[in-house]
């Protein structure tokens, strides 16, 4: 059987030539791909009970099979390899999207401190650098530097004035960052517009002011791949479930919660919060949010195992 891996079996998106993959004869209910990369060059087959795969020196792709789940694991140490491989796996998608109105939208979720913003930014930068190699002979009307874009969920926070008008404003501000302190309906409308019209203006978030900035981000017709990053994109209830259904791929950054909370604690302190206040916020708000988010990783197509930056 020809080896040609798909990121999600049902979608048939090919992994880059740098990685081995597998064509499955029958689709499976959930195809998880765990990523954490290391450099390698030589493949060998792996067979162990119900485990099949290929290993290229230190880089391994292992497929674990069961009646309910099939997933792949790529293990390694270097965060730059993660960025490079994620960009290369999206490059064929960008190359195939010759219709400028066609968008390939990736939802990237994970708990606070997992590195979502950095991953999205680095992958988009790398994809934009790789694109000229393909674009010159395929689509002269596309700006090679702008084939991919990031759309953060942060801009869809509720305004502070909206929190002030809630029944318990003090609690609302203390829990800012919880799902109910966002406007998912506005995000859904934004993504539907992007899907149907090919372009959209979206809000950013001004951390200095603490409020969204309307129409501050523009995703244009030339952007073939859009990575939407945010905590709650893969939740499976209410409007969040509708949001999740829009994505062509669903990525989740998997990280130990204690490690992610250490990162968030440092972030709080670096922005001026006293250590005791920062620790209180972690326990009262950030950790409960992270525990909820971790439950949504079951809805992902691709699990990215966090590596220290």
PDB file of C-alpha atoms in Angstrom:
ATOM      1  CA  UNK A   1       0.000   0.000   0.000  1.00  0.00           C
ATOM      2  CA  UNK A   2       1.365   3.426  -0.929  1.00  0.00           C
ATOM      3  CA  UNK A   3       2.464   5.490   2.093  1.00  0.00           C
ATOM      4  CA  UNK A   4       0.859   8.924   1.902  1.00  0.00           C
ATOM      5  CA  UNK A   5      -0.136  10.328   5.282  1.00  0.00           C
ATOM      6  CA  UNK A   6      -3.201  12.540   5.710  1.00  0.00           C
ATOM      7  CA  UNK A   7      -3.522  15.063   8.514  1.00  0.00           C
ATOM      8  CA  UNK A   8      -7.153  14.176   8.899  1.00  0.00           C
ATOM      9  CA  UNK A   9      -8.135  11.047   7.030  1.00  0.00           C
ATOM     10  CA  UNK A  10     -11.514  12.383   6.023  1.00  0.00           C
ATOM     11  CA  UNK A  11      -9.980  15.540   4.513  1.00  0.00           C
ATOM     12  CA  UNK A  12      -7.066  13.880   2.667  1.00  0.00           C
ATOM     13  CA  UNK A  13      -4.602  16.663   3.422  1.00  0.00           C
ATOM     14  CA  UNK A  14      -1.093  15.399   2.643  1.00  0.00           C
ATOM     15  CA  UNK A  15       1.718  15.800   5.111  1.00  0.00           C
ATOM     16  CA  UNK A  16       4.918  17.332   3.774  1.00  0.00           C
ATOM     17  CA  UNK A  17       7.391  15.211   1.874  1.00  0.00           C
ATOM     18  CA  UNK A  18       9.612  15.413   4.933  1.00  0.00           C
ATOM     19  CA  UNK A  19       7.281  13.174   6.914  1.00  0.00           C
ATOM     20  CA  UNK A  20       6.019   9.679   6.274  1.00  0.00           C
ATOM     21  CA  UNK A  21       2.309   9.087   6.537  1.00  0.00           C
ATOM     22  CA  UNK A  22      -0.343   6.504   6.078  1.00  0.00           C
ATOM     23  CA  UNK A  23      -3.412   6.078   3.874  1.00  0.00           C
ATOM     24  CA  UNK A  24      -6.118   4.308   5.826  1.00  0.00           C
ATOM     25  CA  UNK A  25      -8.515   2.062   3.960  1.00  0.00           C
ATOM     26  CA  UNK A  26     -11.373   3.056   6.241  1.00  0.00           C
ATOM     27  CA  UNK A  27     -11.899   6.407   7.996  1.00  0.00           C
ATOM     28  CA  UNK A  28     -11.738   6.380  11.770  1.00  0.00           C
ATOM     29  CA  UNK A  29     -13.963   8.346  14.150  1.00  0.00           C
ATOM     30  CA  UNK A  30     -11.086  10.485  15.414  1.00  0.00           C
ATOM     31  CA  UNK A  31      -7.602  10.749  13.925  1.00  0.00           C
ATOM     32  CA  UNK A  32      -5.230  12.305  16.479  1.00  0.00           C
ATOM     33  CA  UNK A  33      -1.753  13.324  15.356  1.00  0.00           C
ATOM     34  CA  UNK A  34       0.684  14.107  18.152  1.00  0.00           C
ATOM     35  CA  UNK A  35       3.517  16.403  17.095  1.00  0.00           C
ATOM     36  CA  UNK A  36       6.820  17.192  18.728  1.00  0.00           C
ATOM     37  CA  UNK A  37       9.660  17.112  16.296  1.00  0.00           C
ATOM     38  CA  UNK A  38      13.331  16.272  16.026  1.00  0.00           C
ATOM     39  CA  UNK A  39      15.563  16.181  12.963  1.00  0.00           C
ATOM     40  CA  UNK A  40      16.003  12.820  11.220  1.00  0.00           C
ATOM     41  CA  UNK A  41      16.628  11.356   7.790  1.00  0.00           C
ATOM     42  CA  UNK A  42      16.330   7.586   7.562  1.00  0.00           C
ATOM     43  CA  UNK A  43      13.095   5.630   7.772  1.00  0.00           C
ATOM     44  CA  UNK A  44      12.565   2.169   9.146  1.00  0.00           C
ATOM     45  CA  UNK A  45       9.332   0.240   9.686  1.00  0.00           C
ATOM     46  CA  UNK A  46       7.986  -0.384  13.156  1.00  0.00           C
ATOM     47  CA  UNK A  47       5.705  -3.310  13.983  1.00  0.00           C
ATOM     48  CA  UNK A  48       4.683  -4.150  17.530  1.00  0.00           C
ATOM     49  CA  UNK A  49       1.343  -5.769  18.173  1.00  0.00           C
ATOM     50  CA  UNK A  50      -1.218  -3.256  16.945  1.00  0.00           C
ATOM     51  CA  UNK A  51       1.442  -0.568  16.511  1.00  0.00           C
ATOM     52  CA  UNK A  52       2.685   0.335  13.047  1.00  0.00           C
ATOM     53  CA  UNK A  53       4.892   3.133  11.859  1.00  0.00           C
ATOM     54  CA  UNK A  54       8.041   4.418  10.287  1.00  0.00           C
ATOM     55  CA  UNK A  55      11.091   5.912  11.940  1.00  0.00           C
ATOM     56  CA  UNK A  56      13.491   8.279  10.238  1.00  0.00           C
ATOM     57  CA  UNK A  57      16.535   8.059  12.468  1.00  0.00           C
ATOM     58  CA  UNK A  58      15.417  10.011  15.583  1.00  0.00           C
ATOM     59  CA  UNK A  59      12.109  11.159  14.104  1.00  0.00           C
ATOM     60  CA  UNK A  60       9.364   8.586  14.495  1.00  0.00           C
ATOM     61  CA  UNK A  61       5.839   8.339  13.200  1.00  0.00           C
ATOM     62  CA  UNK A  62       3.943   5.696  15.121  1.00  0.00           C
ATOM     63  CA  UNK A  63       0.350   4.675  14.481  1.00  0.00           C
ATOM     64  CA  UNK A  64      -1.586   3.103  17.342  1.00  0.00           C
ATOM     65  CA  UNK A  65      -4.714   1.288  16.248  1.00  0.00           C
ATOM     66  CA  UNK A  66      -7.821   0.343  18.167  1.00  0.00           C
ATOM     67  CA  UNK A  67     -11.457  -0.119  17.308  1.00  0.00           C
ATOM     68  CA  UNK A  68     -12.303   3.409  18.425  1.00  0.00           C
ATOM     69  CA  UNK A  69      -9.201   5.478  17.710  1.00  0.00           C
ATOM     70  CA  UNK A  70      -6.194   5.699  15.454  1.00  0.00           C
ATOM     71  CA  UNK A  71      -3.524   8.313  15.955  1.00  0.00           C
ATOM     72  CA  UNK A  72       0.048   9.153  15.013  1.00  0.00           C
ATOM     73  CA  UNK A  73       2.917  10.269  17.227  1.00  0.00           C
ATOM     74  CA  UNK A  74       5.945  12.252  16.095  1.00  0.00           C
ATOM     75  CA  UNK A  75       8.406  12.800  18.909  1.00  0.00           C
ATOM     76  CA  UNK A  76      11.409  15.082  19.289  1.00  0.00           C
ATOM     77  CA  UNK A  77      12.920  17.943  21.237  1.00  0.00           C
ATOM     78  CA  UNK A  78      13.302  21.096  19.138  1.00  0.00           C
ATOM     79  CA  UNK A  79      10.582  23.769  19.009  1.00  0.00           C
ATOM     80  CA  UNK A  80      11.945  25.145  15.714  1.00  0.00           C
ATOM     81  CA  UNK A  81      11.345  21.742  14.107  1.00  0.00           C
ATOM     82  CA  UNK A  82       7.732  21.935  15.253  1.00  0.00           C
ATOM     83  CA  UNK A  83       7.305  25.307  13.585  1.00  0.00           C
ATOM     84  CA  UNK A  84       9.002  24.139  10.380  1.00  0.00           C
ATOM     85  CA  UNK A  85       7.015  20.933  10.034  1.00  0.00           C
ATOM     86  CA  UNK A  86       3.681  22.567  10.784  1.00  0.00           C
ATOM     87  CA  UNK A  87       4.407  25.146   8.093  1.00  0.00           C
ATOM     88  CA  UNK A  88       5.437  22.504   5.573  1.00  0.00           C
ATOM     89  CA  UNK A  89       2.348  20.449   6.214  1.00  0.00           C
ATOM     90  CA  UNK A  90       0.178  23.474   5.381  1.00  0.00           C
ATOM     91  CA  UNK A  91       2.155  24.415   2.265  1.00  0.00           C
ATOM     92  CA  UNK A  92       0.437  21.900  -0.064  1.00  0.00           C
ATOM     93  CA  UNK A  93      -2.902  23.270   1.137  1.00  0.00           C
ATOM     94  CA  UNK A  94      -1.851  26.808   0.258  1.00  0.00           C
ATOM     95  CA  UNK A  95      -0.485  25.674  -3.094  1.00  0.00           C
ATOM     96  CA  UNK A  96      -3.717  23.881  -3.964  1.00  0.00           C
ATOM     97  CA  UNK A  97      -5.906  26.853  -3.096  1.00  0.00           C
ATOM     98  CA  UNK A  98      -5.568  28.645  -6.426  1.00  0.00           C
ATOM     99  CA  UNK A  99      -9.002  30.235  -5.908  1.00  0.00           C
ATOM    100  CA  UNK A 100      -8.281  33.425  -3.916  1.00  0.00           C
ATOM    101  CA  UNK A 101     -11.724  33.193  -2.299  1.00  0.00           C
ATOM    102  CA  UNK A 102     -10.972  29.747  -0.896  1.00  0.00           C
ATOM    103  CA  UNK A 103      -9.835  29.771   2.720  1.00  0.00           C
ATOM    104  CA  UNK A 104      -8.242  26.966   4.709  1.00  0.00           C
ATOM    105  CA  UNK A 105      -8.980  27.818   8.329  1.00  0.00           C
ATOM    106  CA  UNK A 106      -7.094  26.166  11.178  1.00  0.00           C
ATOM    107  CA  UNK A 107      -8.312  26.371  14.773  1.00  0.00           C
ATOM    108  CA  UNK A 108      -5.416  26.316  17.260  1.00  0.00           C
ATOM    109  CA  UNK A 109      -6.487  25.822  20.880  1.00  0.00           C
ATOM    110  CA  UNK A 110      -4.813  25.037  24.183  1.00  0.00           C
ATOM    111  CA  UNK A 111      -4.620  26.259  27.781  1.00  0.00           C
ATOM    112  CA  UNK A 112      -3.064  29.572  28.840  1.00  0.00           C
ATOM    113  CA  UNK A 113       0.717  29.392  28.698  1.00  0.00           C
ATOM    114  CA  UNK A 114       0.792  26.594  26.120  1.00  0.00           C
ATOM    115  CA  UNK A 115       2.423  28.770  23.461  1.00  0.00           C
ATOM    116  CA  UNK A 116      -0.503  29.122  21.037  1.00  0.00           C
ATOM    117  CA  UNK A 117       0.266  32.703  20.022  1.00  0.00           C
ATOM    118  CA  UNK A 118       3.930  31.935  19.398  1.00  0.00           C
ATOM    119  CA  UNK A 119       3.168  28.758  17.444  1.00  0.00           C
ATOM    120  CA  UNK A 120       0.600  30.507  15.237  1.00  0.00           C
ATOM    121  CA  UNK A 121       2.922  33.438  14.541  1.00  0.00           C
ATOM    122  CA  UNK A 122       5.977  31.283  13.814  1.00  0.00           C
ATOM    123  CA  UNK A 123       4.085  28.875  11.548  1.00  0.00           C
ATOM    124  CA  UNK A 124       2.569  31.745   9.553  1.00  0.00           C
ATOM    125  CA  UNK A 125       5.970  33.422   9.156  1.00  0.00           C
ATOM    126  CA  UNK A 126       7.541  30.202   7.920  1.00  0.00           C
ATOM    127  CA  UNK A 127       4.659  29.439   5.573  1.00  0.00           C
ATOM    128  CA  UNK A 128       4.952  32.901   4.059  1.00  0.00           C
ATOM    129  CA  UNK A 129       8.680  32.313   3.477  1.00  0.00           C
ATOM    130  CA  UNK A 130       8.076  28.914   1.874  1.00  0.00           C
ATOM    131  CA  UNK A 131       5.274  30.149  -0.369  1.00  0.00           C
ATOM    132  CA  UNK A 132       7.377  31.932  -3.056  1.00  0.00           C
ATOM    133  CA  UNK A 133       8.907  28.567  -3.966  1.00  0.00           C
ATOM    134  CA  UNK A 134       5.455  27.384  -5.009  1.00  0.00           C
ATOM    135  CA  UNK A 135       3.696  30.591  -5.964  1.00  0.00           C
ATOM    136  CA  UNK A 136       5.973  31.766  -8.783  1.00  0.00           C
ATOM    137  CA  UNK A 137       4.788  29.050 -11.124  1.00  0.00           C
ATOM    138  CA  UNK A 138       1.235  28.728  -9.862  1.00  0.00           C
ATOM    139  CA  UNK A 139      -0.449  32.018  -9.114  1.00  0.00           C
ATOM    140  CA  UNK A 140       1.187  35.255 -10.173  1.00  0.00           C
ATOM    141  CA  UNK A 141      -1.621  37.343  -8.633  1.00  0.00           C
ATOM    142  CA  UNK A 142      -0.913  36.186  -5.080  1.00  0.00           C
ATOM    143  CA  UNK A 143       1.445  38.199  -2.905  1.00  0.00           C
ATOM    144  CA  UNK A 144       3.899  35.503  -1.723  1.00  0.00           C
ATOM    145  CA  UNK A 145       4.548  37.306   1.556  1.00  0.00           C
ATOM    146  CA  UNK A 146       0.899  37.269   2.535  1.00  0.00           C
ATOM    147  CA  UNK A 147      -0.366  33.764   1.858  1.00  0.00           C
ATOM    148  CA  UNK A 148      -1.041  33.084   5.570  1.00  0.00           C
ATOM    149  CA  UNK A 149      -2.402  35.125   8.450  1.00  0.00           C
ATOM    150  CA  UNK A 150      -3.163  34.825  12.163  1.00  0.00           C
ATOM    151  CA  UNK A 151      -6.531  35.731  13.661  1.00  0.00           C
ATOM    152  CA  UNK A 152      -6.344  35.784  17.494  1.00  0.00           C
ATOM    153  CA  UNK A 153      -9.390  35.131  19.660  1.00  0.00           C
ATOM    154  CA  UNK A 154      -8.261  37.803  22.158  1.00  0.00           C
ATOM    155  CA  UNK A 155     -10.051  40.538  20.231  1.00  0.00           C
ATOM    156  CA  UNK A 156     -13.369  38.926  21.101  1.00  0.00           C
ATOM    157  CA  UNK A 157     -13.091  39.627  24.838  1.00  0.00           C
ATOM    158  CA  UNK A 158     -16.067  41.481  26.246  1.00  0.00           C
ATOM    159  CA  UNK A 159     -15.374  45.150  26.895  1.00  0.00           C
ATOM    160  CA  UNK A 160     -14.744  46.212  30.468  1.00  0.00           C
ATOM    161  CA  UNK A 161     -17.953  48.246  30.310  1.00  0.00           C
ATOM    162  CA  UNK A 162     -19.844  45.039  29.497  1.00  0.00           C
ATOM    163  CA  UNK A 163     -18.313  43.347  32.528  1.00  0.00           C
ATOM    164  CA  UNK A 164     -19.276  46.374  34.627  1.00  0.00           C
ATOM    165  CA  UNK A 165     -22.910  45.926  33.615  1.00  0.00           C
ATOM    166  CA  UNK A 166     -23.074  42.276  34.747  1.00  0.00           C
ATOM    167  CA  UNK A 167     -24.895  41.205  37.902  1.00  0.00           C
ATOM    168  CA  UNK A 168     -21.591  40.730  39.763  1.00  0.00           C
ATOM    169  CA  UNK A 169     -19.039  43.071  38.145  1.00  0.00           C
ATOM    170  CA  UNK A 170     -16.301  42.220  40.654  1.00  0.00           C
ATOM    171  CA  UNK A 171     -16.614  38.525  39.869  1.00  0.00           C
ATOM    172  CA  UNK A 172     -16.786  39.242  36.132  1.00  0.00           C
ATOM    173  CA  UNK A 173     -13.504  41.158  36.192  1.00  0.00           C
ATOM    174  CA  UNK A 174     -11.849  38.567  38.455  1.00  0.00           C
ATOM    175  CA  UNK A 175     -12.863  35.783  36.049  1.00  0.00           C
ATOM    176  CA  UNK A 176     -11.970  37.669  32.874  1.00  0.00           C
ATOM    177  CA  UNK A 177     -10.592  35.065  30.503  1.00  0.00           C
ATOM    178  CA  UNK A 178     -13.299  32.491  31.298  1.00  0.00           C
ATOM    179  CA  UNK A 179     -15.505  31.459  28.345  1.00  0.00           C
ATOM    180  CA  UNK A 180     -18.411  33.647  29.438  1.00  0.00           C
ATOM    181  CA  UNK A 181     -16.214  36.776  29.355  1.00  0.00           C
ATOM    182  CA  UNK A 182     -15.870  36.473  25.567  1.00  0.00           C
ATOM    183  CA  UNK A 183     -18.311  37.197  22.747  1.00  0.00           C
ATOM    184  CA  UNK A 184     -18.344  33.892  20.819  1.00  0.00           C
ATOM    185  CA  UNK A 185     -21.297  34.979  18.671  1.00  0.00           C
ATOM    186  CA  UNK A 186     -19.219  37.843  17.274  1.00  0.00           C
ATOM    187  CA  UNK A 187     -16.348  35.440  16.571  1.00  0.00           C
ATOM    188  CA  UNK A 188     -18.731  33.051  14.821  1.00  0.00           C
ATOM    189  CA  UNK A 189     -20.080  35.872  12.658  1.00  0.00           C
ATOM    190  CA  UNK A 190     -16.528  36.930  11.810  1.00  0.00           C
ATOM    191  CA  UNK A 191     -15.516  33.411  10.746  1.00  0.00           C
ATOM    192  CA  UNK A 192     -18.697  32.949   8.698  1.00  0.00           C
ATOM    193  CA  UNK A 193     -17.960  36.204   6.889  1.00  0.00           C
ATOM    194  CA  UNK A 194     -14.393  35.074   6.244  1.00  0.00           C
ATOM    195  CA  UNK A 195     -15.661  31.769   4.870  1.00  0.00           C
ATOM    196  CA  UNK A 196     -18.391  33.241   2.671  1.00  0.00           C
ATOM    197  CA  UNK A 197     -16.763  36.470   1.458  1.00  0.00           C
ATOM    198  CA  UNK A 198     -13.060  35.618   1.578  1.00  0.00           C
ATOM    199  CA  UNK A 199     -12.072  38.641   3.662  1.00  0.00           C
ATOM    200  CA  UNK A 200     -12.990  40.205   6.986  1.00  0.00           C
ATOM    201  CA  UNK A 201     -12.008  42.893   9.480  1.00  0.00           C
ATOM    202  CA  UNK A 202     -11.539  41.538  13.001  1.00  0.00           C
ATOM    203  CA  UNK A 203     -10.831  43.154  16.381  1.00  0.00           C
ATOM    204  CA  UNK A 204      -7.492  42.985  18.137  1.00  0.00           C
ATOM    205  CA  UNK A 205      -6.954  43.347  21.893  1.00  0.00           C
ATOM    206  CA  UNK A 206      -5.108  46.250  23.494  1.00  0.00           C
ATOM    207  CA  UNK A 207      -3.526  44.812  26.641  1.00  0.00           C
ATOM    208  CA  UNK A 208      -2.498  48.283  27.793  1.00  0.00           C
ATOM    209  CA  UNK A 209      -6.066  49.578  27.713  1.00  0.00           C
ATOM    210  CA  UNK A 210      -7.656  46.201  28.458  1.00  0.00           C
ATOM    211  CA  UNK A 211     -10.261  46.367  25.696  1.00  0.00           C
ATOM    212  CA  UNK A 212     -10.729  45.160  22.111  1.00  0.00           C
ATOM    213  CA  UNK A 213      -9.817  47.427  19.201  1.00  0.00           C
ATOM    214  CA  UNK A 214     -12.444  47.135  16.484  1.00  0.00           C
ATOM    215  CA  UNK A 215     -11.501  46.368  12.860  1.00  0.00           C
ATOM    216  CA  UNK A 216      -7.781  46.329  13.684  1.00  0.00           C
ATOM    217  CA  UNK A 217      -6.942  43.060  11.870  1.00  0.00           C
ATOM    218  CA  UNK A 218      -7.638  42.511   8.186  1.00  0.00           C
ATOM    219  CA  UNK A 219      -7.673  39.076   6.587  1.00  0.00           C
ATOM    220  CA  UNK A 220      -7.734  39.555   2.838  1.00  0.00           C
ATOM    221  CA  UNK A 221      -8.500  37.583  -0.286  1.00  0.00           C
ATOM    222  CA  UNK A 222      -4.809  36.766  -0.722  1.00  0.00           C
ATOM    223  CA  UNK A 223      -4.661  34.902   2.599  1.00  0.00           C
ATOM    224  CA  UNK A 224      -5.172  31.259   1.698  1.00  0.00           C
ATOM    225  CA  UNK A 225      -4.382  29.834   5.155  1.00  0.00           C
ATOM    226  CA  UNK A 226      -5.722  31.453   8.329  1.00  0.00           C
ATOM    227  CA  UNK A 227      -4.726  30.217  11.787  1.00  0.00           C
ATOM    228  CA  UNK A 228      -7.284  31.200  14.415  1.00  0.00           C
ATOM    229  CA  UNK A 229      -5.746  30.836  17.871  1.00  0.00           C
ATOM    230  CA  UNK A 230      -7.475  30.926  21.235  1.00  0.00           C
ATOM    231  CA  UNK A 231      -8.320  29.012  24.381  1.00  0.00           C
ATOM    232  CA  UNK A 232     -11.853  27.823  23.757  1.00  0.00           C
ATOM    233  CA  UNK A 233     -12.016  27.150  20.028  1.00  0.00           C
ATOM    234  CA  UNK A 234     -12.603  23.396  20.448  1.00  0.00           C
ATOM    235  CA  UNK A 235     -15.262  23.470  23.156  1.00  0.00           C
ATOM    236  CA  UNK A 236     -18.228  21.336  22.195  1.00  0.00           C
ATOM    237  CA  UNK A 237     -21.151  23.250  23.660  1.00  0.00           C
ATOM    238  CA  UNK A 238     -23.268  26.203  22.550  1.00  0.00           C
ATOM    239  CA  UNK A 239     -21.849  28.729  20.095  1.00  0.00           C
ATOM    240  CA  UNK A 240     -18.345  27.368  20.664  1.00  0.00           C
ATOM    241  CA  UNK A 241     -19.368  24.115  18.995  1.00  0.00           C
ATOM    242  CA  UNK A 242     -20.546  26.068  15.935  1.00  0.00           C
ATOM    243  CA  UNK A 243     -17.214  27.893  15.865  1.00  0.00           C
ATOM    244  CA  UNK A 244     -15.328  24.601  16.025  1.00  0.00           C
ATOM    245  CA  UNK A 245     -17.311  23.214  13.092  1.00  0.00           C
ATOM    246  CA  UNK A 246     -15.991  25.944  10.790  1.00  0.00           C
ATOM    247  CA  UNK A 247     -12.347  24.861  11.004  1.00  0.00           C
ATOM    248  CA  UNK A 248     -10.790  22.695   8.304  1.00  0.00           C
ATOM    249  CA  UNK A 249      -8.260  21.474  10.863  1.00  0.00           C
ATOM    250  CA  UNK A 250      -8.319  21.556  14.645  1.00  0.00           C
ATOM    251  CA  UNK A 251      -4.977  21.770  16.449  1.00  0.00           C
ATOM    252  CA  UNK A 252      -4.468  21.493  20.190  1.00  0.00           C
ATOM    253  CA  UNK A 253      -1.300  22.294  22.123  1.00  0.00           C
ATOM    254  CA  UNK A 254      -0.924  19.667  24.835  1.00  0.00           C
ATOM    255  CA  UNK A 255       1.063  20.719  27.919  1.00  0.00           C
ATOM    256  CA  UNK A 256       1.274  19.784  31.569  1.00  0.00           C
ATOM    257  CA  UNK A 257      -1.024  22.185  33.421  1.00  0.00           C
ATOM    258  CA  UNK A 258       1.531  22.863  36.162  1.00  0.00           C
ATOM    259  CA  UNK A 259       4.078  23.903  33.546  1.00  0.00           C
ATOM    260  CA  UNK A 260       1.578  26.113  31.740  1.00  0.00           C
ATOM    261  CA  UNK A 261       0.596  27.773  35.035  1.00  0.00           C
ATOM    262  CA  UNK A 262       4.265  28.460  35.784  1.00  0.00           C
ATOM    263  CA  UNK A 263       4.470  30.310  32.482  1.00  0.00           C
ATOM    264  CA  UNK A 264       1.274  32.247  33.194  1.00  0.00           C
ATOM    265  CA  UNK A 265       2.534  33.164  36.673  1.00  0.00           C
ATOM    266  CA  UNK A 266       5.714  34.627  35.176  1.00  0.00           C
ATOM    267  CA  UNK A 267       3.592  36.488  32.630  1.00  0.00           C
ATOM    268  CA  UNK A 268       1.422  38.015  35.381  1.00  0.00           C
ATOM    269  CA  UNK A 269       4.439  39.103  37.395  1.00  0.00           C
ATOM    270  CA  UNK A 270       6.161  40.550  34.305  1.00  0.00           C
ATOM    271  CA  UNK A 271       3.119  42.787  33.704  1.00  0.00           C
ATOM    272  CA  UNK A 272       3.346  44.259  37.197  1.00  0.00           C
ATOM    273  CA  UNK A 273       1.126  42.053  39.352  1.00  0.00           C
ATOM    274  CA  UNK A 274       2.506  41.382  42.850  1.00  0.00           C
ATOM    275  CA  UNK A 275       3.465  37.705  43.271  1.00  0.00           C
ATOM    276  CA  UNK A 276       0.673  37.006  45.794  1.00  0.00           C
ATOM    277  CA  UNK A 277      -1.952  38.554  43.496  1.00  0.00           C
ATOM    278  CA  UNK A 278      -0.556  36.617  40.536  1.00  0.00           C
ATOM    279  CA  UNK A 279      -0.730  33.329  42.468  1.00  0.00           C
ATOM    280  CA  UNK A 280      -4.299  34.065  43.570  1.00  0.00           C
ATOM    281  CA  UNK A 281      -5.354  34.740  39.981  1.00  0.00           C
ATOM    282  CA  UNK A 282      -3.789  31.475  38.859  1.00  0.00           C
ATOM    283  CA  UNK A 283      -5.766  29.421  41.373  1.00  0.00           C
ATOM    284  CA  UNK A 284      -9.010  31.379  41.104  1.00  0.00           C
ATOM    285  CA  UNK A 285      -9.208  31.823  37.348  1.00  0.00           C
ATOM    286  CA  UNK A 286      -6.383  30.533  35.138  1.00  0.00           C
ATOM    287  CA  UNK A 287      -6.166  26.951  36.419  1.00  0.00           C
ATOM    288  CA  UNK A 288      -9.954  26.304  36.297  1.00  0.00           C
ATOM    289  CA  UNK A 289      -9.992  27.688  32.766  1.00  0.00           C
ATOM    290  CA  UNK A 290      -7.042  25.479  31.791  1.00  0.00           C
ATOM    291  CA  UNK A 291      -8.732  22.370  33.203  1.00  0.00           C
ATOM    292  CA  UNK A 292     -11.835  23.107  31.124  1.00  0.00           C
ATOM    293  CA  UNK A 293      -9.759  23.707  27.999  1.00  0.00           C
ATOM    294  CA  UNK A 294      -7.820  20.450  28.418  1.00  0.00           C
ATOM    295  CA  UNK A 295     -11.103  18.526  28.184  1.00  0.00           C
ATOM    296  CA  UNK A 296     -11.589  19.871  24.661  1.00  0.00           C
ATOM    297  CA  UNK A 297      -8.419  18.288  23.264  1.00  0.00           C
ATOM    298  CA  UNK A 298     -10.481  15.186  22.417  1.00  0.00           C
ATOM    299  CA  UNK A 299     -12.020  17.256  19.612  1.00  0.00           C
ATOM    300  CA  UNK A 300      -8.676  17.966  17.925  1.00  0.00           C
ATOM    301  CA  UNK A 301      -7.371  16.504  14.679  1.00  0.00           C
ATOM    302  CA  UNK A 302      -3.797  17.271  15.680  1.00  0.00           C
ATOM    303  CA  UNK A 303      -2.213  17.285  19.146  1.00  0.00           C
ATOM    304  CA  UNK A 304       1.015  19.259  19.439  1.00  0.00           C
ATOM    305  CA  UNK A 305       3.059  18.304  22.476  1.00  0.00           C
ATOM    306  CA  UNK A 306       4.486  21.493  23.911  1.00  0.00           C
ATOM    307  CA  UNK A 307       8.249  21.820  23.996  1.00  0.00           C
ATOM    308  CA  UNK A 308      10.137  24.420  26.053  1.00  0.00           C
ATOM    309  CA  UNK A 309      10.937  27.478  23.975  1.00  0.00           C
TER     310      UNK A 309
END
